[in-house]
Amino acid sequence: MTDAINLAEKLSTFDERWSPRTVSLFNGHDVMVVKVEGEFTWHSHPDTDDFFLVLKGEIDIELRDRTITLKAGEIYVIPKGVEHRPVARQEAHLLLIEPTGTPNTGDPETAVARKVI
Amino acid sequence: MTDAINLAEKLSTFDERWSPRTVSLFNGHDVMVVKVEGEFTWHSHPDTDDFFLVLKGEIDIELRDRTITLKAGEIYVIPKGVEHRPVARQEAHLLLIEPTGTPNTGDPETAVARKVI
């Protein structure tokens, strides 16, 4: 078993945007931290909900019919199958939880490789 | 679909200790906030890992062979079946994730009823 996992410390070890790092496992899911900035691609996950917690900064989660603004200390769960596009006007830090193996773009072809730190 | 869920706002709506409130659902799990203070009971969950994120304050998670101290911004996942006892010397606020229906004490007889806010 590991020690306590300090999220800010894990985030300080990398600078890449949109490249989640797995920091722990939970019931078949990867618990990840990620730095985001700019616009991601529109995508959906047919088989899983998508858990977002903003740790620092602010993001918009664009849905096809509206936009959810998420600030630090706020969470949002995108139901499976719902198209969304995360957008960060400035650097923001997130905690994400997804089943291990879920492609971050919803598509294995364009997904970044899983990275564990 | 809901709006952004502000965790501090949800926590401000109650004062009970050791009585988690469900604020969202995620892949068959309850996402919960809880205020803790003092010692909880020793317990384990035979069928699920136990996800802890400290939002405010500090807790000790006592395991049978050692103690994990968790501060704000730190996470820890107790693997399923592992006995543990959370202890908070002062009031602390946590985000917990467990499969919907999991008794908080590991035992349906002593568990608090599920509360959704």
PDB file of C-alpha atoms in Angstrom:
ATOM      1  CA  MET A   1       0.000   0.000   0.000  1.00  0.00           C
ATOM      2  CA  THR A   2       1.046   3.549  -0.702  1.00  0.00           C
ATOM      3  CA  ASP A   3       1.261   6.592   1.528  1.00  0.00           C
ATOM      4  CA  ALA A   4      -1.042   9.593   1.386  1.00  0.00           C
ATOM      5  CA  ILE A   5      -1.160  10.981  -2.149  1.00  0.00           C
ATOM      6  CA  ASN A   6      -0.684  14.743  -2.299  1.00  0.00           C
ATOM      7  CA  LEU A   7      -2.413  15.984  -5.449  1.00  0.00           C
ATOM      8  CA  ALA A   8      -0.557  19.311  -5.720  1.00  0.00           C
ATOM      9  CA  GLU A   9       2.754  17.509  -5.335  1.00  0.00           C
ATOM     10  CA  LYS A  10       1.846  15.070  -8.107  1.00  0.00           C
ATOM     11  CA  LEU A  11       0.772  17.975 -10.336  1.00  0.00           C
ATOM     12  CA  SER A  12       4.105  19.720  -9.745  1.00  0.00           C
ATOM     13  CA  THR A  13       5.972  16.858 -11.445  1.00  0.00           C
ATOM     14  CA  PHE A  14       4.781  17.632 -14.986  1.00  0.00           C
ATOM     15  CA  ASP A  15       3.654  20.500 -17.215  1.00  0.00           C
ATOM     16  CA  GLU A  16       2.006  18.860 -20.226  1.00  0.00           C
ATOM     17  CA  ARG A  17      -1.593  19.839 -20.857  1.00  0.00           C
ATOM     18  CA  TRP A  18      -4.418  17.333 -21.436  1.00  0.00           C
ATOM     19  CA  SER A  19      -2.206  14.411 -20.398  1.00  0.00           C
ATOM     20  CA  PRO A  20      -3.708  12.814 -17.278  1.00  0.00           C
ATOM     21  CA  ARG A  21      -1.472  11.033 -14.777  1.00  0.00           C
ATOM     22  CA  THR A  22      -2.817   8.135 -12.754  1.00  0.00           C
ATOM     23  CA  VAL A  23      -2.101   8.614  -9.058  1.00  0.00           C
ATOM     24  CA  SER A  24      -4.207   5.814  -7.587  1.00  0.00           C
ATOM     25  CA  LEU A  25      -6.616   3.008  -8.434  1.00  0.00           C
ATOM     26  CA  PHE A  26     -10.147   2.675  -7.078  1.00  0.00           C
ATOM     27  CA  ASN A  27     -12.614  -0.119  -7.871  1.00  0.00           C
ATOM     28  CA  GLY A  28     -11.302  -0.669 -11.399  1.00  0.00           C
ATOM     29  CA  HIS A  29     -10.976   3.062 -12.052  1.00  0.00           C
ATOM     30  CA  ASP A  30      -7.927   5.271 -12.533  1.00  0.00           C
ATOM     31  CA  VAL A  31      -7.823   8.299 -10.233  1.00  0.00           C
ATOM     32  CA  MET A  32      -5.957  10.928 -12.264  1.00  0.00           C
ATOM     33  CA  VAL A  33      -4.664  14.468 -12.067  1.00  0.00           C
ATOM     34  CA  VAL A  34      -4.391  16.593 -15.185  1.00  0.00           C
ATOM     35  CA  LYS A  35      -3.354  20.110 -16.198  1.00  0.00           C
ATOM     36  CA  VAL A  36      -5.601  21.640 -18.829  1.00  0.00           C
ATOM     37  CA  GLU A  37      -5.460  24.828 -20.866  1.00  0.00           C
ATOM     38  CA  GLY A  38      -7.257  25.760 -24.060  1.00  0.00           C
ATOM     39  CA  GLU A  39      -9.930  23.717 -25.803  1.00  0.00           C
ATOM     40  CA  PHE A  40     -10.145  19.943 -25.764  1.00  0.00           C
ATOM     41  CA  THR A  41     -12.025  17.997 -28.457  1.00  0.00           C
ATOM     42  CA  TRP A  42     -15.731  17.211 -28.446  1.00  0.00           C
ATOM     43  CA  HIS A  43     -16.166  13.627 -27.295  1.00  0.00           C
ATOM     44  CA  SER A  44     -18.284  11.229 -25.271  1.00  0.00           C
ATOM     45  CA  HIS A  45     -17.697   7.977 -23.430  1.00  0.00           C
ATOM     46  CA  PRO A  46     -20.334   5.413 -24.404  1.00  0.00           C
ATOM     47  CA  ASP A  47     -19.698   3.141 -21.404  1.00  0.00           C
ATOM     48  CA  THR A  48     -18.802   5.380 -18.496  1.00  0.00           C
ATOM     49  CA  ASP A  49     -19.684   8.530 -16.631  1.00  0.00           C
ATOM     50  CA  ASP A  50     -16.912  11.127 -16.462  1.00  0.00           C
ATOM     51  CA  PHE A  51     -16.006  12.573 -13.036  1.00  0.00           C
ATOM     52  CA  PHE A  52     -14.476  16.079 -12.826  1.00  0.00           C
ATOM     53  CA  LEU A  53     -13.269  17.909  -9.712  1.00  0.00           C
ATOM     54  CA  VAL A  54     -11.534  21.248 -10.209  1.00  0.00           C
ATOM     55  CA  LEU A  55      -8.534  21.574  -7.873  1.00  0.00           C
ATOM     56  CA  LYS A  56      -7.264  24.913  -9.170  1.00  0.00           C
ATOM     57  CA  GLY A  57      -8.551  27.463 -11.666  1.00  0.00           C
ATOM     58  CA  GLU A  58     -11.787  27.192 -13.573  1.00  0.00           C
ATOM     59  CA  ILE A  59     -13.093  25.304 -16.595  1.00  0.00           C
ATOM     60  CA  ASP A  60     -16.126  25.330 -18.798  1.00  0.00           C
ATOM     61  CA  ILE A  61     -17.634  22.001 -19.688  1.00  0.00           C
ATOM     62  CA  GLU A  62     -19.498  22.674 -22.902  1.00  0.00           C
ATOM     63  CA  LEU A  63     -22.464  20.425 -23.541  1.00  0.00           C
ATOM     64  CA  ARG A  64     -24.413  20.555 -26.804  1.00  0.00           C
ATOM     65  CA  ASP A  65     -27.234  22.530 -25.164  1.00  0.00           C
ATOM     66  CA  ARG A  66     -25.478  24.496 -22.414  1.00  0.00           C
ATOM     67  CA  THR A  67     -22.227  25.189 -20.606  1.00  0.00           C
ATOM     68  CA  ILE A  68     -21.338  24.226 -17.029  1.00  0.00           C
ATOM     69  CA  THR A  69     -18.730  26.478 -15.397  1.00  0.00           C
ATOM     70  CA  LEU A  70     -16.717  24.652 -12.744  1.00  0.00           C
ATOM     71  CA  LYS A  71     -14.515  26.419 -10.201  1.00  0.00           C
ATOM     72  CA  ALA A  72     -12.038  25.068  -7.660  1.00  0.00           C
ATOM     73  CA  GLY A  73     -13.881  22.910  -5.133  1.00  0.00           C
ATOM     74  CA  GLU A  74     -16.664  22.048  -7.565  1.00  0.00           C
ATOM     75  CA  ILE A  75     -17.490  18.716  -9.167  1.00  0.00           C
ATOM     76  CA  TYR A  76     -19.510  17.612 -12.143  1.00  0.00           C
ATOM     77  CA  VAL A  77     -20.298  14.168 -13.480  1.00  0.00           C
ATOM     78  CA  ILE A  78     -20.960  13.865 -17.208  1.00  0.00           C
ATOM     79  CA  PRO A  79     -23.372  10.976 -17.704  1.00  0.00           C
ATOM     80  CA  LYS A  80     -22.179   8.283 -20.084  1.00  0.00           C
ATOM     81  CA  GLY A  81     -22.886   8.950 -23.719  1.00  0.00           C
ATOM     82  CA  VAL A  82     -23.221  12.718 -23.300  1.00  0.00           C
ATOM     83  CA  GLU A  83     -21.056  14.747 -25.686  1.00  0.00           C
ATOM     84  CA  HIS A  84     -18.909  17.342 -23.989  1.00  0.00           C
ATOM     85  CA  ARG A  85     -15.917  19.589 -24.548  1.00  0.00           C
ATOM     86  CA  PRO A  86     -13.790  20.869 -21.650  1.00  0.00           C
ATOM     87  CA  VAL A  87     -12.387  24.360 -22.178  1.00  0.00           C
ATOM     88  CA  ALA A  88      -9.962  26.196 -19.880  1.00  0.00           C
ATOM     89  CA  ARG A  89      -9.295  29.868 -20.622  1.00  0.00           C
ATOM     90  CA  GLN A  90      -6.272  29.678 -18.288  1.00  0.00           C
ATOM     91  CA  GLU A  91      -4.330  26.808 -16.790  1.00  0.00           C
ATOM     92  CA  ALA A  92      -6.525  24.688 -14.525  1.00  0.00           C
ATOM     93  CA  HIS A  93      -5.868  21.528 -12.511  1.00  0.00           C
ATOM     94  CA  LEU A  94      -8.384  18.702 -12.282  1.00  0.00           C
ATOM     95  CA  LEU A  95      -8.974  15.390 -10.562  1.00  0.00           C
ATOM     96  CA  LEU A  96     -10.546  12.880 -12.954  1.00  0.00           C
ATOM     97  CA  ILE A  97     -11.876   9.388 -12.328  1.00  0.00           C
ATOM     98  CA  GLU A  98     -12.517   6.960 -15.156  1.00  0.00           C
ATOM     99  CA  PRO A  99     -12.503   3.186 -15.532  1.00  0.00           C
ATOM    100  CA  THR A 100      -8.958   1.979 -16.187  1.00  0.00           C
ATOM    101  CA  GLY A 101      -8.422   1.855 -19.947  1.00  0.00           C
ATOM    102  CA  THR A 102     -10.898   4.612 -20.880  1.00  0.00           C
ATOM    103  CA  PRO A 103      -9.461   6.680 -23.781  1.00  0.00           C
ATOM    104  CA  ASN A 104      -9.415  10.368 -22.750  1.00  0.00           C
ATOM    105  CA  THR A 105     -10.758  11.488 -26.112  1.00  0.00           C
ATOM    106  CA  GLY A 106     -13.422   8.763 -26.172  1.00  0.00           C
ATOM    107  CA  ASP A 107     -11.488   7.198 -29.071  1.00  0.00           C
ATOM    108  CA  PRO A 108      -8.500   4.825 -28.681  1.00  0.00           C
ATOM    109  CA  GLU A 109      -7.004   6.227 -31.924  1.00  0.00           C
ATOM    110  CA  THR A 110      -6.520   9.741 -30.589  1.00  0.00           C
ATOM    111  CA  ALA A 111      -6.163   9.048 -26.851  1.00  0.00           C
ATOM    112  CA  VAL A 112      -2.948   9.742 -24.958  1.00  0.00           C
ATOM    113  CA  ALA A 113      -1.226   6.709 -23.488  1.00  0.00           C
ATOM    114  CA  ARG A 114      -1.923   5.899 -19.812  1.00  0.00           C
ATOM    115  CA  LYS A 115       0.754   7.346 -17.524  1.00  0.00           C
ATOM    116  CA  VAL A 116       1.147   6.356 -13.888  1.00  0.00           C
ATOM    117  CA  ILE A 117       3.065   8.552 -11.423  1.00  0.00           C
TER     118      ILE A 117
ATOM    119  CA  MET B   1     -28.679  17.046 -15.390  1.00  0.00           C
ATOM    120  CA  THR B   2     -27.557  19.126 -12.455  1.00  0.00           C
ATOM    121  CA  ASP B   3     -25.419  22.231 -12.305  1.00  0.00           C
ATOM    122  CA  ALA B   4     -21.895  22.398 -10.930  1.00  0.00           C
ATOM    123  CA  ILE B   5     -21.801  20.960  -7.412  1.00  0.00           C
ATOM    124  CA  ASN B   6     -19.986  23.176  -4.937  1.00  0.00           C
ATOM    125  CA  LEU B   7     -18.641  20.934  -2.182  1.00  0.00           C
ATOM    126  CA  ALA B   8     -18.166  23.666   0.460  1.00  0.00           C
ATOM    127  CA  GLU B   9     -21.715  24.872  -0.157  1.00  0.00           C
ATOM    128  CA  LYS B  10     -23.087  21.351   0.292  1.00  0.00           C
ATOM    129  CA  LEU B  11     -21.061  20.955   3.500  1.00  0.00           C
ATOM    130  CA  SER B  12     -22.474  24.221   4.858  1.00  0.00           C
ATOM    131  CA  THR B  13     -25.998  22.763   4.868  1.00  0.00           C
ATOM    132  CA  PHE B  14     -25.445  20.338   7.785  1.00  0.00           C
ATOM    133  CA  ASP B  15     -23.396  19.879  10.938  1.00  0.00           C
ATOM    134  CA  GLU B  16     -23.773  16.220  11.878  1.00  0.00           C
ATOM    135  CA  ARG B  17     -20.558  14.241  12.136  1.00  0.00           C
ATOM    136  CA  TRP B  18     -19.997  10.868  10.417  1.00  0.00           C
ATOM    137  CA  SER B  19     -23.176  11.241   8.390  1.00  0.00           C
ATOM    138  CA  PRO B  20     -22.240  11.356   4.697  1.00  0.00           C
ATOM    139  CA  ARG B  21     -24.452  13.229   2.226  1.00  0.00           C
ATOM    140  CA  THR B  22     -24.649  12.078  -1.374  1.00  0.00           C
ATOM    141  CA  VAL B  23     -24.065  14.983  -3.757  1.00  0.00           C
ATOM    142  CA  SER B  24     -23.750  13.104  -7.049  1.00  0.00           C
ATOM    143  CA  LEU B  25     -23.747   9.665  -8.639  1.00  0.00           C
ATOM    144  CA  PHE B  26     -20.903   8.210 -10.684  1.00  0.00           C
ATOM    145  CA  ASN B  27     -20.828   4.767 -12.327  1.00  0.00           C
ATOM    146  CA  GLY B  28     -22.986   3.144  -9.648  1.00  0.00           C
ATOM    147  CA  HIS B  29     -21.174   4.942  -6.837  1.00  0.00           C
ATOM    148  CA  ASP B  30     -22.331   7.642  -4.439  1.00  0.00           C
ATOM    149  CA  VAL B  31     -20.099  10.724  -4.370  1.00  0.00           C
ATOM    150  CA  MET B  32     -20.458  12.025  -0.810  1.00  0.00           C
ATOM    151  CA  VAL B  33     -19.318  14.823   1.467  1.00  0.00           C
ATOM    152  CA  VAL B  34     -18.988  14.252   5.205  1.00  0.00           C
ATOM    153  CA  LYS B  35     -17.954  16.158   8.319  1.00  0.00           C
ATOM    154  CA  VAL B  36     -15.921  14.071  10.738  1.00  0.00           C
ATOM    155  CA  GLU B  37     -14.617  14.658  14.252  1.00  0.00           C
ATOM    156  CA  GLY B  38     -13.394  12.168  16.842  1.00  0.00           C
ATOM    157  CA  GLU B  39     -12.959   8.431  16.332  1.00  0.00           C
ATOM    158  CA  PHE B  40     -15.017   6.295  13.993  1.00  0.00           C
ATOM    159  CA  THR B  41     -15.335   2.519  14.464  1.00  0.00           C
ATOM    160  CA  TRP B  42     -12.931  -0.088  13.117  1.00  0.00           C
ATOM    161  CA  HIS B  43     -14.440  -1.583   9.982  1.00  0.00           C
ATOM    162  CA  SER B  44     -13.748  -2.900   6.510  1.00  0.00           C
ATOM    163  CA  HIS B  45     -15.700  -3.213   3.288  1.00  0.00           C
ATOM    164  CA  PRO B  46     -15.402  -6.747   1.868  1.00  0.00           C
ATOM    165  CA  ASP B  47     -16.529  -5.794  -1.640  1.00  0.00           C
ATOM    166  CA  THR B  48     -15.238  -2.310  -2.313  1.00  0.00           C
ATOM    167  CA  ASP B  49     -12.268  -0.002  -2.053  1.00  0.00           C
ATOM    168  CA  ASP B  50     -12.846   3.124   0.019  1.00  0.00           C
ATOM    169  CA  PHE B  51     -11.892   6.504  -1.526  1.00  0.00           C
ATOM    170  CA  PHE B  52     -10.955   9.426   0.753  1.00  0.00           C
ATOM    171  CA  LEU B  53     -10.090  12.996  -0.243  1.00  0.00           C
ATOM    172  CA  VAL B  54      -9.573  15.525   2.530  1.00  0.00           C
ATOM    173  CA  LEU B  55     -11.167  18.882   1.626  1.00  0.00           C
ATOM    174  CA  LYS B  56     -10.468  20.665   4.921  1.00  0.00           C
ATOM    175  CA  GLY B  57      -8.536  19.783   8.068  1.00  0.00           C
ATOM    176  CA  GLU B  58      -6.637  16.563   8.620  1.00  0.00           C
ATOM    177  CA  ILE B  59      -7.457  12.956   9.501  1.00  0.00           C
ATOM    178  CA  ASP B  60      -5.602   9.842  10.510  1.00  0.00           C
ATOM    179  CA  ILE B  61      -6.605   6.636   8.844  1.00  0.00           C
ATOM    180  CA  GLU B  62      -5.508   3.972  11.279  1.00  0.00           C
ATOM    181  CA  LEU B  63      -4.696   0.624   9.727  1.00  0.00           C
ATOM    182  CA  ARG B  64      -3.870  -2.420  11.852  1.00  0.00           C
ATOM    183  CA  ASP B  65      -0.148  -2.042  11.147  1.00  0.00           C
ATOM    184  CA  ARG B  66       0.297   1.708  10.620  1.00  0.00           C
ATOM    185  CA  THR B  67      -1.386   5.083  10.397  1.00  0.00           C
ATOM    186  CA  ILE B  68      -1.807   7.250   7.292  1.00  0.00           C
ATOM    187  CA  THR B  69      -2.111  10.977   7.987  1.00  0.00           C
ATOM    188  CA  LEU B  70      -4.135  12.780   5.325  1.00  0.00           C
ATOM    189  CA  LYS B  71      -4.201  16.558   4.934  1.00  0.00           C
ATOM    190  CA  ALA B  72      -6.345  18.812   2.760  1.00  0.00           C
ATOM    191  CA  GLY B  73      -5.613  18.075  -0.897  1.00  0.00           C
ATOM    192  CA  GLU B  74      -4.521  14.506  -0.201  1.00  0.00           C
ATOM    193  CA  ILE B  75      -6.225  11.262  -1.164  1.00  0.00           C
ATOM    194  CA  TYR B  76      -5.997   7.684   0.009  1.00  0.00           C
ATOM    195  CA  VAL B  77      -7.740   4.559  -1.235  1.00  0.00           C
ATOM    196  CA  ILE B  78      -8.261   1.772   1.296  1.00  0.00           C
ATOM    197  CA  PRO B  79      -8.223  -1.508  -0.629  1.00  0.00           C
ATOM    198  CA  LYS B  80     -11.291  -3.671  -0.140  1.00  0.00           C
ATOM    199  CA  GLY B  81     -11.195  -5.916   2.892  1.00  0.00           C
ATOM    200  CA  VAL B  82      -8.591  -3.841   4.748  1.00  0.00           C
ATOM    201  CA  GLU B  83      -9.614  -2.899   8.291  1.00  0.00           C
ATOM    202  CA  HIS B  84      -9.357   0.782   9.055  1.00  0.00           C
ATOM    203  CA  ARG B  85     -10.493   3.429  11.504  1.00  0.00           C
ATOM    204  CA  PRO B  86     -10.701   7.118  10.547  1.00  0.00           C
ATOM    205  CA  VAL B  87      -9.841   9.512  13.378  1.00  0.00           C
ATOM    206  CA  ALA B  88     -10.098  13.327  13.285  1.00  0.00           C
ATOM    207  CA  ARG B  89      -8.629  15.249  16.201  1.00  0.00           C
ATOM    208  CA  GLN B  90     -10.537  18.326  14.991  1.00  0.00           C
ATOM    209  CA  GLU B  91     -13.391  18.820  12.564  1.00  0.00           C
ATOM    210  CA  ALA B  92     -12.422  17.743   9.050  1.00  0.00           C
ATOM    211  CA  HIS B  93     -14.327  17.639   5.759  1.00  0.00           C
ATOM    212  CA  LEU B  94     -13.998  14.766   3.314  1.00  0.00           C
ATOM    213  CA  LEU B  95     -15.094  13.666  -0.126  1.00  0.00           C
ATOM    214  CA  LEU B  96     -15.907   9.943  -0.157  1.00  0.00           C
ATOM    215  CA  ILE B  97     -16.796   7.646  -3.039  1.00  0.00           C
ATOM    216  CA  GLU B  98     -18.391   4.248  -2.474  1.00  0.00           C
ATOM    217  CA  PRO B  99     -20.723   2.008  -4.451  1.00  0.00           C
ATOM    218  CA  THR B 100     -24.331   3.053  -3.847  1.00  0.00           C
ATOM    219  CA  GLY B 101     -25.683   1.062  -0.918  1.00  0.00           C
ATOM    220  CA  THR B 102     -22.356   0.512   0.870  1.00  0.00           C
ATOM    221  CA  PRO B 103     -22.893   0.748   4.669  1.00  0.00           C
ATOM    222  CA  ASN B 104     -20.514   3.374   6.099  1.00  0.00           C
ATOM    223  CA  THR B 105     -19.575   1.144   9.030  1.00  0.00           C
ATOM    224  CA  GLY B 106     -19.142  -1.920   6.823  1.00  0.00           C
ATOM    225  CA  ASP B 107     -22.242  -3.370   8.560  1.00  0.00           C
ATOM    226  CA  PRO B 108     -25.858  -2.652   7.526  1.00  0.00           C
ATOM    227  CA  GLU B 109     -26.931  -2.974  11.200  1.00  0.00           C
ATOM    228  CA  THR B 110     -24.910   0.014  12.391  1.00  0.00           C
ATOM    229  CA  ALA B 111     -24.750   2.113   9.205  1.00  0.00           C
ATOM    230  CA  VAL B 112     -26.394   5.522   8.915  1.00  0.00           C
ATOM    231  CA  ALA B 113     -29.181   5.803   6.359  1.00  0.00           C
ATOM    232  CA  ARG B 114     -28.281   7.164   2.909  1.00  0.00           C
ATOM    233  CA  LYS B 115     -28.963  10.891   2.632  1.00  0.00           C
ATOM    234  CA  VAL B 116     -29.013  12.779  -0.661  1.00  0.00           C
ATOM    235  CA  ILE B 117     -28.645  16.577  -0.791  1.00  0.00           C
TER     236      ILE B 117
END
